[in-house]
Amino acid sequence: MSEAVHVGSGKVRELYALDDHRLLLVASDRISTFDVVLPTEIPDKGRVLTGLSGFWFARTQAIVPNHLLALRPDGRSMECRRLEMLPIECVVRGYLSGSGWKDYRSTGGVCGHALPEGLVESAQLPEPIFTPATKVQEGHDENITREQAAGLVGQDLFDEAERVSLALYRFAAEYAADRGIVIADTKFELGLDPAGRLTLGDEALTPDSSRFWPADDYAPGGGQPSYDKQFVRDFCESAGWDKEPPAPELPAEVVDGTRARYVEAFERLTGIEFDAYLAEPGVVLA
Ligand code: Q0Z
């Protein structure tokens, strides 16, 4: 990786340029909660997320092409085609949670979608909705209206991004539901390849880019436990942390339990043993 030039950092990921046309996306084992990166890592978290992205990229190629070129043997690094990213986050919501729930409570709709009255927190929506957001450097993405989003990318690209995002979400949500995981919502990053084709980039349909809930515990009418981060949140709450940095160190049992949840999500969704992925990351692409 000596030729790779570091070009960007996310809270838990790093981005390198390999050449003019290729990037390397590296998922670390860092974990964030309440918007703060914790001082303790979750071993293999980055490999789980990279493996899941690769799995979904391989299975959704017929819906939309994606930027994946190769998974590296380390299991956490993905070589990808450099895209010209759209200046919007393509969010799809199948359930009412987070900022969608907040918007619904204050306006009765979300991002210009009228919704039925009387929906409760975490309710499944009658249909999944596309709720684009603007990219904010540090901080929370802001929901925007369909008109604002269309103004940023043009009507034709907006329509195509909405169509593709809804199709990806429907495919993955149905797939995951059969395996005990509710994908409540998810965020896609779309871009244009050098030929101008709309292409799926970044990570996709991972627990960091989506809300995963355990289907067995689903109970609308309040917040739902996180499939992956609930032990971490519970520990941080019980430790009396005020959610201002620095966050507390995690005890070993919270690290182990959280790692087990990530591995469980990987194995349930892919049907592949995580050890087989560690031995040969390409197994998720077959
Ligand atoms: C992804 C990000 C990360 C920091 C840019 N295929 C692509 N082409 C062009 N740009 C990107 C991609 Cl994936 C791109 N990000 C998000 C990822 C660290 C920021 F690992 N930024």
PDB file of C-alpha atoms in Angstrom, residues 2-239:
ATOM      1  CA  SER A   2       3.069   2.234  -0.153  1.00  0.00           C
ATOM      2  CA  GLU A   3       1.820   3.854  -3.392  1.00  0.00           C
ATOM      3  CA  ALA A   4      -1.574   4.633  -1.856  1.00  0.00           C
ATOM      4  CA  VAL A   5      -2.108   8.322  -1.069  1.00  0.00           C
ATOM      5  CA  HIS A   6      -4.394   9.115   1.827  1.00  0.00           C
ATOM      6  CA  VAL A   7      -7.211  11.344   0.535  1.00  0.00           C
ATOM      7  CA  GLY A   8      -9.885  11.237   3.222  1.00  0.00           C
ATOM      8  CA  SER A   9     -10.947  10.144   6.677  1.00  0.00           C
ATOM      9  CA  GLY A  10     -14.372   9.292   7.989  1.00  0.00           C
ATOM     10  CA  LYS A  11     -15.143   8.678  11.644  1.00  0.00           C
ATOM     11  CA  VAL A  12     -14.345   4.991  11.245  1.00  0.00           C
ATOM     12  CA  ARG A  13     -12.950   4.655   7.693  1.00  0.00           C
ATOM     13  CA  GLU A  14     -10.042   5.816   5.570  1.00  0.00           C
ATOM     14  CA  LEU A  15      -9.882   6.543   1.872  1.00  0.00           C
ATOM     15  CA  TYR A  16      -6.746   6.265  -0.306  1.00  0.00           C
ATOM     16  CA  ALA A  17      -6.095   6.982  -3.966  1.00  0.00           C
ATOM     17  CA  LEU A  18      -4.421   4.081  -5.799  1.00  0.00           C
ATOM     18  CA  ASP A  19      -4.202   5.935  -9.136  1.00  0.00           C
ATOM     19  CA  ASP A  20      -6.309   8.413 -11.122  1.00  0.00           C
ATOM     20  CA  HIS A  21      -9.144   5.938 -11.524  1.00  0.00           C
ATOM     21  CA  ARG A  22      -9.064   3.760  -8.419  1.00  0.00           C
ATOM     22  CA  LEU A  23      -9.615   4.318  -4.690  1.00  0.00           C
ATOM     23  CA  LEU A  24      -9.001   2.086  -1.675  1.00  0.00           C
ATOM     24  CA  LEU A  25     -11.680   2.191   1.006  1.00  0.00           C
ATOM     25  CA  VAL A  26     -10.452   0.806   4.329  1.00  0.00           C
ATOM     26  CA  ALA A  27     -12.917   0.010   7.115  1.00  0.00           C
ATOM     27  CA  SER A  28     -11.272   0.223  10.542  1.00  0.00           C
ATOM     28  CA  ASP A  29     -12.418  -1.524  13.728  1.00  0.00           C
ATOM     29  CA  ARG A  30     -13.384   1.816  15.257  1.00  0.00           C
ATOM     30  CA  ILE A  31     -16.968   2.168  16.465  1.00  0.00           C
ATOM     31  CA  SER A  32     -19.011   5.271  17.122  1.00  0.00           C
ATOM     32  CA  THR A  33     -22.080   5.767  19.235  1.00  0.00           C
ATOM     33  CA  PHE A  34     -24.050   8.925  19.943  1.00  0.00           C
ATOM     34  CA  ASP A  35     -21.822  10.446  17.195  1.00  0.00           C
ATOM     35  CA  VAL A  36     -18.606   9.907  19.169  1.00  0.00           C
ATOM     36  CA  VAL A  37     -15.833   7.458  18.246  1.00  0.00           C
ATOM     37  CA  LEU A  38     -15.040   5.231  21.224  1.00  0.00           C
ATOM     38  CA  PRO A  39     -11.489   4.701  22.501  1.00  0.00           C
ATOM     39  CA  THR A  40     -11.964   0.909  22.274  1.00  0.00           C
ATOM     40  CA  GLU A  41     -12.052  -0.990  18.967  1.00  0.00           C
ATOM     41  CA  ILE A  42     -14.258  -3.981  18.068  1.00  0.00           C
ATOM     42  CA  PRO A  43     -11.974  -6.613  16.520  1.00  0.00           C
ATOM     43  CA  ASP A  44     -12.999  -7.517  12.944  1.00  0.00           C
ATOM     44  CA  LYS A  45     -15.785  -4.901  12.752  1.00  0.00           C
ATOM     45  CA  GLY A  46     -14.203  -3.399   9.625  1.00  0.00           C
ATOM     46  CA  ARG A  47     -13.943  -6.845   8.018  1.00  0.00           C
ATOM     47  CA  VAL A  48     -17.613  -7.564   8.742  1.00  0.00           C
ATOM     48  CA  LEU A  49     -18.661  -4.279   7.124  1.00  0.00           C
ATOM     49  CA  THR A  50     -16.422  -4.713   4.078  1.00  0.00           C
ATOM     50  CA  GLY A  51     -17.590  -8.302   3.622  1.00  0.00           C
ATOM     51  CA  LEU A  52     -21.246  -7.293   3.865  1.00  0.00           C
ATOM     52  CA  SER A  53     -20.771  -4.475   1.338  1.00  0.00           C
ATOM     53  CA  GLY A  54     -19.069  -6.885  -1.054  1.00  0.00           C
ATOM     54  CA  PHE A  55     -21.887  -9.408  -0.579  1.00  0.00           C
ATOM     55  CA  TRP A  56     -24.571  -6.829  -1.414  1.00  0.00           C
ATOM     56  CA  PHE A  57     -22.597  -5.383  -4.335  1.00  0.00           C
ATOM     57  CA  ALA A  58     -22.346  -8.850  -5.877  1.00  0.00           C
ATOM     58  CA  ARG A  59     -26.071  -9.494  -5.441  1.00  0.00           C
ATOM     59  CA  THR A  60     -27.403  -6.148  -6.616  1.00  0.00           C
ATOM     60  CA  GLN A  61     -25.413  -5.700  -9.845  1.00  0.00           C
ATOM     61  CA  ALA A  62     -28.566  -6.303 -11.884  1.00  0.00           C
ATOM     62  CA  ILE A  63     -30.290  -3.403 -10.101  1.00  0.00           C
ATOM     63  CA  VAL A  64     -27.419  -0.951 -10.501  1.00  0.00           C
ATOM     64  CA  PRO A  65     -23.698  -1.263 -11.302  1.00  0.00           C
ATOM     65  CA  ASN A  66     -21.333  -0.555  -8.398  1.00  0.00           C
ATOM     66  CA  HIS A  67     -17.798   0.687  -7.782  1.00  0.00           C
ATOM     67  CA  LEU A  68     -16.342  -2.576  -6.419  1.00  0.00           C
ATOM     68  CA  LEU A  69     -13.207  -3.757  -8.245  1.00  0.00           C
ATOM     69  CA  ALA A  70     -11.690  -6.128  -5.676  1.00  0.00           C
ATOM     70  CA  LEU A  71     -11.625  -7.099  -2.013  1.00  0.00           C
ATOM     71  CA  ARG A  72      -8.086  -7.163  -0.617  1.00  0.00           C
ATOM     72  CA  PRO A  73      -6.845 -10.249   1.275  1.00  0.00           C
ATOM     73  CA  ASP A  74      -6.971  -8.306   4.577  1.00  0.00           C
ATOM     74  CA  GLY A  75     -10.793  -8.435   4.307  1.00  0.00           C
ATOM     75  CA  ARG A  76     -11.203  -4.780   5.327  1.00  0.00           C
ATOM     76  CA  SER A  77     -10.011  -3.004   2.180  1.00  0.00           C
ATOM     77  CA  MET A  78     -11.974  -2.562  -1.018  1.00  0.00           C
ATOM     78  CA  GLU A  79     -10.495  -1.376  -4.295  1.00  0.00           C
ATOM     79  CA  CYS A  80     -13.070   0.657  -6.108  1.00  0.00           C
ATOM     80  CA  ARG A  81     -13.636   2.669  -9.246  1.00  0.00           C
ATOM     81  CA  ARG A  82     -13.441   6.392  -8.697  1.00  0.00           C
ATOM     82  CA  LEU A  83     -16.816   8.034  -9.294  1.00  0.00           C
ATOM     83  CA  GLU A  84     -18.091  11.564  -9.487  1.00  0.00           C
ATOM     84  CA  MET A  85     -20.319  11.391  -6.405  1.00  0.00           C
ATOM     85  CA  LEU A  86     -23.755  13.016  -6.401  1.00  0.00           C
ATOM     86  CA  PRO A  87     -24.024  15.850  -3.846  1.00  0.00           C
ATOM     87  CA  ILE A  88     -26.940  14.124  -2.088  1.00  0.00           C
ATOM     88  CA  GLU A  89     -27.268  11.208   0.314  1.00  0.00           C
ATOM     89  CA  CYS A  90     -29.816   8.732  -1.028  1.00  0.00           C
ATOM     90  CA  VAL A  91     -31.745   7.666   2.071  1.00  0.00           C
ATOM     91  CA  VAL A  92     -34.555   5.115   1.958  1.00  0.00           C
ATOM     92  CA  ARG A  93     -36.841   4.540   4.930  1.00  0.00           C
ATOM     93  CA  GLY A  94     -39.088   1.546   5.396  1.00  0.00           C
ATOM     94  CA  TYR A  95     -39.803   2.356   9.060  1.00  0.00           C
ATOM     95  CA  LEU A  96     -40.307   5.568  11.033  1.00  0.00           C
ATOM     96  CA  SER A  97     -37.166   6.220  13.084  1.00  0.00           C
ATOM     97  CA  GLY A  98     -34.522   8.843  13.775  1.00  0.00           C
ATOM     98  CA  SER A  99     -34.954  12.107  11.863  1.00  0.00           C
ATOM     99  CA  GLY A 100     -37.856  10.579   9.896  1.00  0.00           C
ATOM    100  CA  TRP A 101     -39.811  10.080  13.117  1.00  0.00           C
ATOM    101  CA  LYS A 102     -38.895  13.598  14.288  1.00  0.00           C
ATOM    102  CA  ASP A 103     -40.070  15.142  11.003  1.00  0.00           C
ATOM    103  CA  TYR A 104     -43.272  13.096  11.027  1.00  0.00           C
ATOM    104  CA  ARG A 105     -44.107  14.179  14.585  1.00  0.00           C
ATOM    105  CA  SER A 106     -43.625  17.853  13.770  1.00  0.00           C
ATOM    106  CA  THR A 107     -45.052  17.972  10.216  1.00  0.00           C
ATOM    107  CA  GLY A 108     -47.048  14.760   9.626  1.00  0.00           C
ATOM    108  CA  GLY A 109     -44.753  13.881   6.712  1.00  0.00           C
ATOM    109  CA  VAL A 110     -41.129  13.204   5.835  1.00  0.00           C
ATOM    110  CA  CYS A 111     -39.234  15.098   3.109  1.00  0.00           C
ATOM    111  CA  GLY A 112     -42.403  16.018   1.272  1.00  0.00           C
ATOM    112  CA  HIS A 113     -43.959  12.541   1.485  1.00  0.00           C
ATOM    113  CA  ALA A 114     -47.449  12.737   2.956  1.00  0.00           C
ATOM    114  CA  LEU A 115     -47.970   9.882   5.407  1.00  0.00           C
ATOM    115  CA  PRO A 116     -51.037   8.438   7.119  1.00  0.00           C
ATOM    116  CA  GLU A 117     -52.000   9.918  10.483  1.00  0.00           C
ATOM    117  CA  GLY A 118     -51.462   8.013  13.714  1.00  0.00           C
ATOM    118  CA  LEU A 119     -48.175   6.295  12.916  1.00  0.00           C
ATOM    119  CA  VAL A 120     -46.124   5.409  15.995  1.00  0.00           C
ATOM    120  CA  GLU A 121     -42.353   5.481  16.433  1.00  0.00           C
ATOM    121  CA  SER A 122     -40.687   2.595  14.513  1.00  0.00           C
ATOM    122  CA  ALA A 123     -43.904   1.849  12.561  1.00  0.00           C
ATOM    123  CA  GLN A 124     -43.435   0.203   9.185  1.00  0.00           C
ATOM    124  CA  LEU A 125     -44.379   2.664   6.443  1.00  0.00           C
ATOM    125  CA  PRO A 126     -47.076   1.709   3.921  1.00  0.00           C
ATOM    126  CA  GLU A 127     -44.319   1.855   1.261  1.00  0.00           C
ATOM    127  CA  PRO A 128     -40.592   2.599   1.528  1.00  0.00           C
ATOM    128  CA  ILE A 129     -39.879   6.286   0.846  1.00  0.00           C
ATOM    129  CA  PHE A 130     -36.879   8.062  -0.660  1.00  0.00           C
ATOM    130  CA  THR A 131     -35.799  10.886   1.682  1.00  0.00           C
ATOM    131  CA  PRO A 132     -32.676  12.556   0.273  1.00  0.00           C
ATOM    132  CA  ALA A 133     -30.337  14.529   2.499  1.00  0.00           C
ATOM    133  CA  THR A 134     -27.502  16.957   1.950  1.00  0.00           C
ATOM    134  CA  LYS A 135     -23.964  15.956   2.838  1.00  0.00           C
ATOM    135  CA  VAL A 136     -22.629  17.808   5.836  1.00  0.00           C
ATOM    136  CA  GLN A 137     -18.857  17.643   6.419  1.00  0.00           C
ATOM    137  CA  GLU A 138     -18.865  17.127  10.177  1.00  0.00           C
ATOM    138  CA  GLY A 139     -22.251  16.647  11.725  1.00  0.00           C
ATOM    139  CA  HIS A 140     -25.635  15.378  10.718  1.00  0.00           C
ATOM    140  CA  ASP A 141     -26.914  15.207   7.180  1.00  0.00           C
ATOM    141  CA  GLU A 142     -29.950  17.426   6.748  1.00  0.00           C
ATOM    142  CA  ASN A 143     -33.126  16.141   5.174  1.00  0.00           C
ATOM    143  CA  ILE A 144     -34.132  18.083   2.066  1.00  0.00           C
ATOM    144  CA  THR A 145     -37.240  18.076  -0.068  1.00  0.00           C
ATOM    145  CA  ARG A 146     -37.491  16.163  -3.343  1.00  0.00           C
ATOM    146  CA  GLU A 147     -37.531  19.523  -5.125  1.00  0.00           C
ATOM    147  CA  GLN A 148     -34.315  20.653  -3.422  1.00  0.00           C
ATOM    148  CA  ALA A 149     -32.636  17.346  -4.272  1.00  0.00           C
ATOM    149  CA  ALA A 150     -33.780  17.558  -7.895  1.00  0.00           C
ATOM    150  CA  GLY A 151     -32.380  21.089  -7.978  1.00  0.00           C
ATOM    151  CA  LEU A 152     -28.975  19.783  -6.877  1.00  0.00           C
ATOM    152  CA  VAL A 153     -28.634  16.901  -9.361  1.00  0.00           C
ATOM    153  CA  GLY A 154     -31.217  17.615 -12.073  1.00  0.00           C
ATOM    154  CA  GLN A 155     -34.640  15.991 -12.463  1.00  0.00           C
ATOM    155  CA  ASP A 156     -33.544  13.022 -14.602  1.00  0.00           C
ATOM    156  CA  LEU A 157     -30.731  11.984 -12.237  1.00  0.00           C
ATOM    157  CA  PHE A 158     -33.010  12.522  -9.255  1.00  0.00           C
ATOM    158  CA  ASP A 159     -35.653  10.225 -10.739  1.00  0.00           C
ATOM    159  CA  GLU A 160     -33.047   7.575 -11.539  1.00  0.00           C
ATOM    160  CA  ALA A 161     -31.441   7.830  -8.069  1.00  0.00           C
ATOM    161  CA  GLU A 162     -34.841   7.428  -6.420  1.00  0.00           C
ATOM    162  CA  ARG A 163     -35.794   4.445  -8.568  1.00  0.00           C
ATOM    163  CA  VAL A 164     -32.474   2.663  -7.971  1.00  0.00           C
ATOM    164  CA  SER A 165     -32.398   3.439  -4.230  1.00  0.00           C
ATOM    165  CA  LEU A 166     -35.922   2.115  -3.679  1.00  0.00           C
ATOM    166  CA  ALA A 167     -35.158  -1.028  -5.692  1.00  0.00           C
ATOM    167  CA  LEU A 168     -31.954  -1.676  -3.687  1.00  0.00           C
ATOM    168  CA  TYR A 169     -33.732  -1.168  -0.371  1.00  0.00           C
ATOM    169  CA  ARG A 170     -36.688  -3.389  -1.301  1.00  0.00           C
ATOM    170  CA  PHE A 171     -34.348  -6.176  -2.397  1.00  0.00           C
ATOM    171  CA  ALA A 172     -32.164  -6.030   0.714  1.00  0.00           C
ATOM    172  CA  ALA A 173     -34.976  -5.489   3.228  1.00  0.00           C
ATOM    173  CA  GLU A 174     -36.888  -8.502   1.956  1.00  0.00           C
ATOM    174  CA  TYR A 175     -33.715 -10.611   1.930  1.00  0.00           C
ATOM    175  CA  ALA A 176     -32.765  -9.553   5.478  1.00  0.00           C
ATOM    176  CA  ALA A 177     -36.289  -9.990   6.893  1.00  0.00           C
ATOM    177  CA  ASP A 178     -36.153 -13.664   5.918  1.00  0.00           C
ATOM    178  CA  ARG A 179     -32.958 -13.899   8.017  1.00  0.00           C
ATOM    179  CA  GLY A 180     -34.226 -12.193  11.170  1.00  0.00           C
ATOM    180  CA  ILE A 181     -32.944  -8.684  10.532  1.00  0.00           C
ATOM    181  CA  VAL A 182     -35.086  -5.604   9.948  1.00  0.00           C
ATOM    182  CA  ILE A 183     -33.346  -2.999   7.793  1.00  0.00           C
ATOM    183  CA  ALA A 184     -35.296   0.006   9.027  1.00  0.00           C
ATOM    184  CA  ASP A 185     -33.569   2.508   6.758  1.00  0.00           C
ATOM    185  CA  THR A 186     -30.380   2.898   4.789  1.00  0.00           C
ATOM    186  CA  LYS A 187     -28.213   5.454   3.050  1.00  0.00           C
ATOM    187  CA  PHE A 188     -26.736   4.972  -0.413  1.00  0.00           C
ATOM    188  CA  GLU A 189     -24.011   7.027  -2.053  1.00  0.00           C
ATOM    189  CA  LEU A 190     -24.448   7.134  -5.811  1.00  0.00           C
ATOM    190  CA  GLY A 191     -22.103   8.561  -8.389  1.00  0.00           C
ATOM    191  CA  LEU A 192     -21.402   8.675 -12.087  1.00  0.00           C
ATOM    192  CA  ASP A 193     -18.741   6.478 -13.666  1.00  0.00           C
ATOM    193  CA  PRO A 194     -16.490   7.945 -16.376  1.00  0.00           C
ATOM    194  CA  ALA A 195     -19.107   6.968 -18.997  1.00  0.00           C
ATOM    195  CA  GLY A 196     -21.809   8.856 -17.078  1.00  0.00           C
ATOM    196  CA  ARG A 197     -23.586   5.741 -15.798  1.00  0.00           C
ATOM    197  CA  LEU A 198     -25.268   5.966 -12.393  1.00  0.00           C
ATOM    198  CA  THR A 199     -23.217   3.707 -10.071  1.00  0.00           C
ATOM    199  CA  LEU A 200     -23.485   2.609  -6.433  1.00  0.00           C
ATOM    200  CA  GLY A 201     -20.435   3.639  -4.378  1.00  0.00           C
ATOM    201  CA  ASP A 202     -19.151   3.743  -0.820  1.00  0.00           C
ATOM    202  CA  GLU A 203     -20.304   1.029   1.600  1.00  0.00           C
ATOM    203  CA  ALA A 204     -23.793  -0.356   1.120  1.00  0.00           C
ATOM    204  CA  LEU A 205     -26.379  -1.985   3.362  1.00  0.00           C
ATOM    205  CA  THR A 206     -24.036  -2.333   6.339  1.00  0.00           C
ATOM    206  CA  PRO A 207     -25.028  -1.678   9.959  1.00  0.00           C
ATOM    207  CA  ASP A 208     -23.012   1.585   9.806  1.00  0.00           C
ATOM    208  CA  SER A 209     -24.952   2.884   6.783  1.00  0.00           C
ATOM    209  CA  SER A 210     -28.311   1.489   7.915  1.00  0.00           C
ATOM    210  CA  ARG A 211     -30.423   0.814  10.987  1.00  0.00           C
ATOM    211  CA  PHE A 212     -30.458  -2.945  11.621  1.00  0.00           C
ATOM    212  CA  TRP A 213     -32.988  -4.190  14.186  1.00  0.00           C
ATOM    213  CA  PRO A 214     -33.450  -7.741  15.504  1.00  0.00           C
ATOM    214  CA  ALA A 215     -36.719  -8.906  13.897  1.00  0.00           C
ATOM    215  CA  ASP A 216     -37.631 -11.061  16.925  1.00  0.00           C
ATOM    216  CA  ASP A 217     -37.756  -8.001  19.203  1.00  0.00           C
ATOM    217  CA  TYR A 218     -39.546  -5.665  16.775  1.00  0.00           C
ATOM    218  CA  ALA A 219     -42.300  -3.799  18.646  1.00  0.00           C
ATOM    219  CA  PRO A 220     -43.547  -0.524  17.142  1.00  0.00           C
ATOM    220  CA  GLY A 221     -44.516   2.252  19.565  1.00  0.00           C
ATOM    221  CA  GLY A 222     -41.029   3.181  20.777  1.00  0.00           C
ATOM    222  CA  GLY A 223     -37.359   3.031  19.900  1.00  0.00           C
ATOM    223  CA  GLN A 224     -35.928  -0.339  18.828  1.00  0.00           C
ATOM    224  CA  PRO A 225     -32.707  -1.994  20.017  1.00  0.00           C
ATOM    225  CA  SER A 226     -29.810  -1.763  17.570  1.00  0.00           C
ATOM    226  CA  TYR A 227     -28.788  -5.151  16.159  1.00  0.00           C
ATOM    227  CA  ASP A 228     -25.089  -4.332  16.441  1.00  0.00           C
ATOM    228  CA  LYS A 229     -24.573  -1.477  18.916  1.00  0.00           C
ATOM    229  CA  GLN A 230     -27.077  -2.138  21.705  1.00  0.00           C
ATOM    230  CA  PHE A 231     -24.515  -3.530  24.185  1.00  0.00           C
ATOM    231  CA  VAL A 232     -22.337  -0.474  23.580  1.00  0.00           C
ATOM    232  CA  ARG A 233     -25.236   1.950  24.054  1.00  0.00           C
ATOM    233  CA  ASP A 234     -26.454   0.171  27.183  1.00  0.00           C
ATOM    234  CA  PHE A 235     -22.953   0.211  28.659  1.00  0.00           C
ATOM    235  CA  CYS A 236     -22.449   3.909  27.855  1.00  0.00           C
ATOM    236  CA  GLU A 237     -25.788   4.759  29.460  1.00  0.00           C
ATOM    237  CA  SER A 238     -25.097   2.658  32.568  1.00  0.00           C
ATOM    238  CA  ALA A 239     -21.640   4.239  32.895  1.00  0.00           C
TER     239      ALA A 239
END
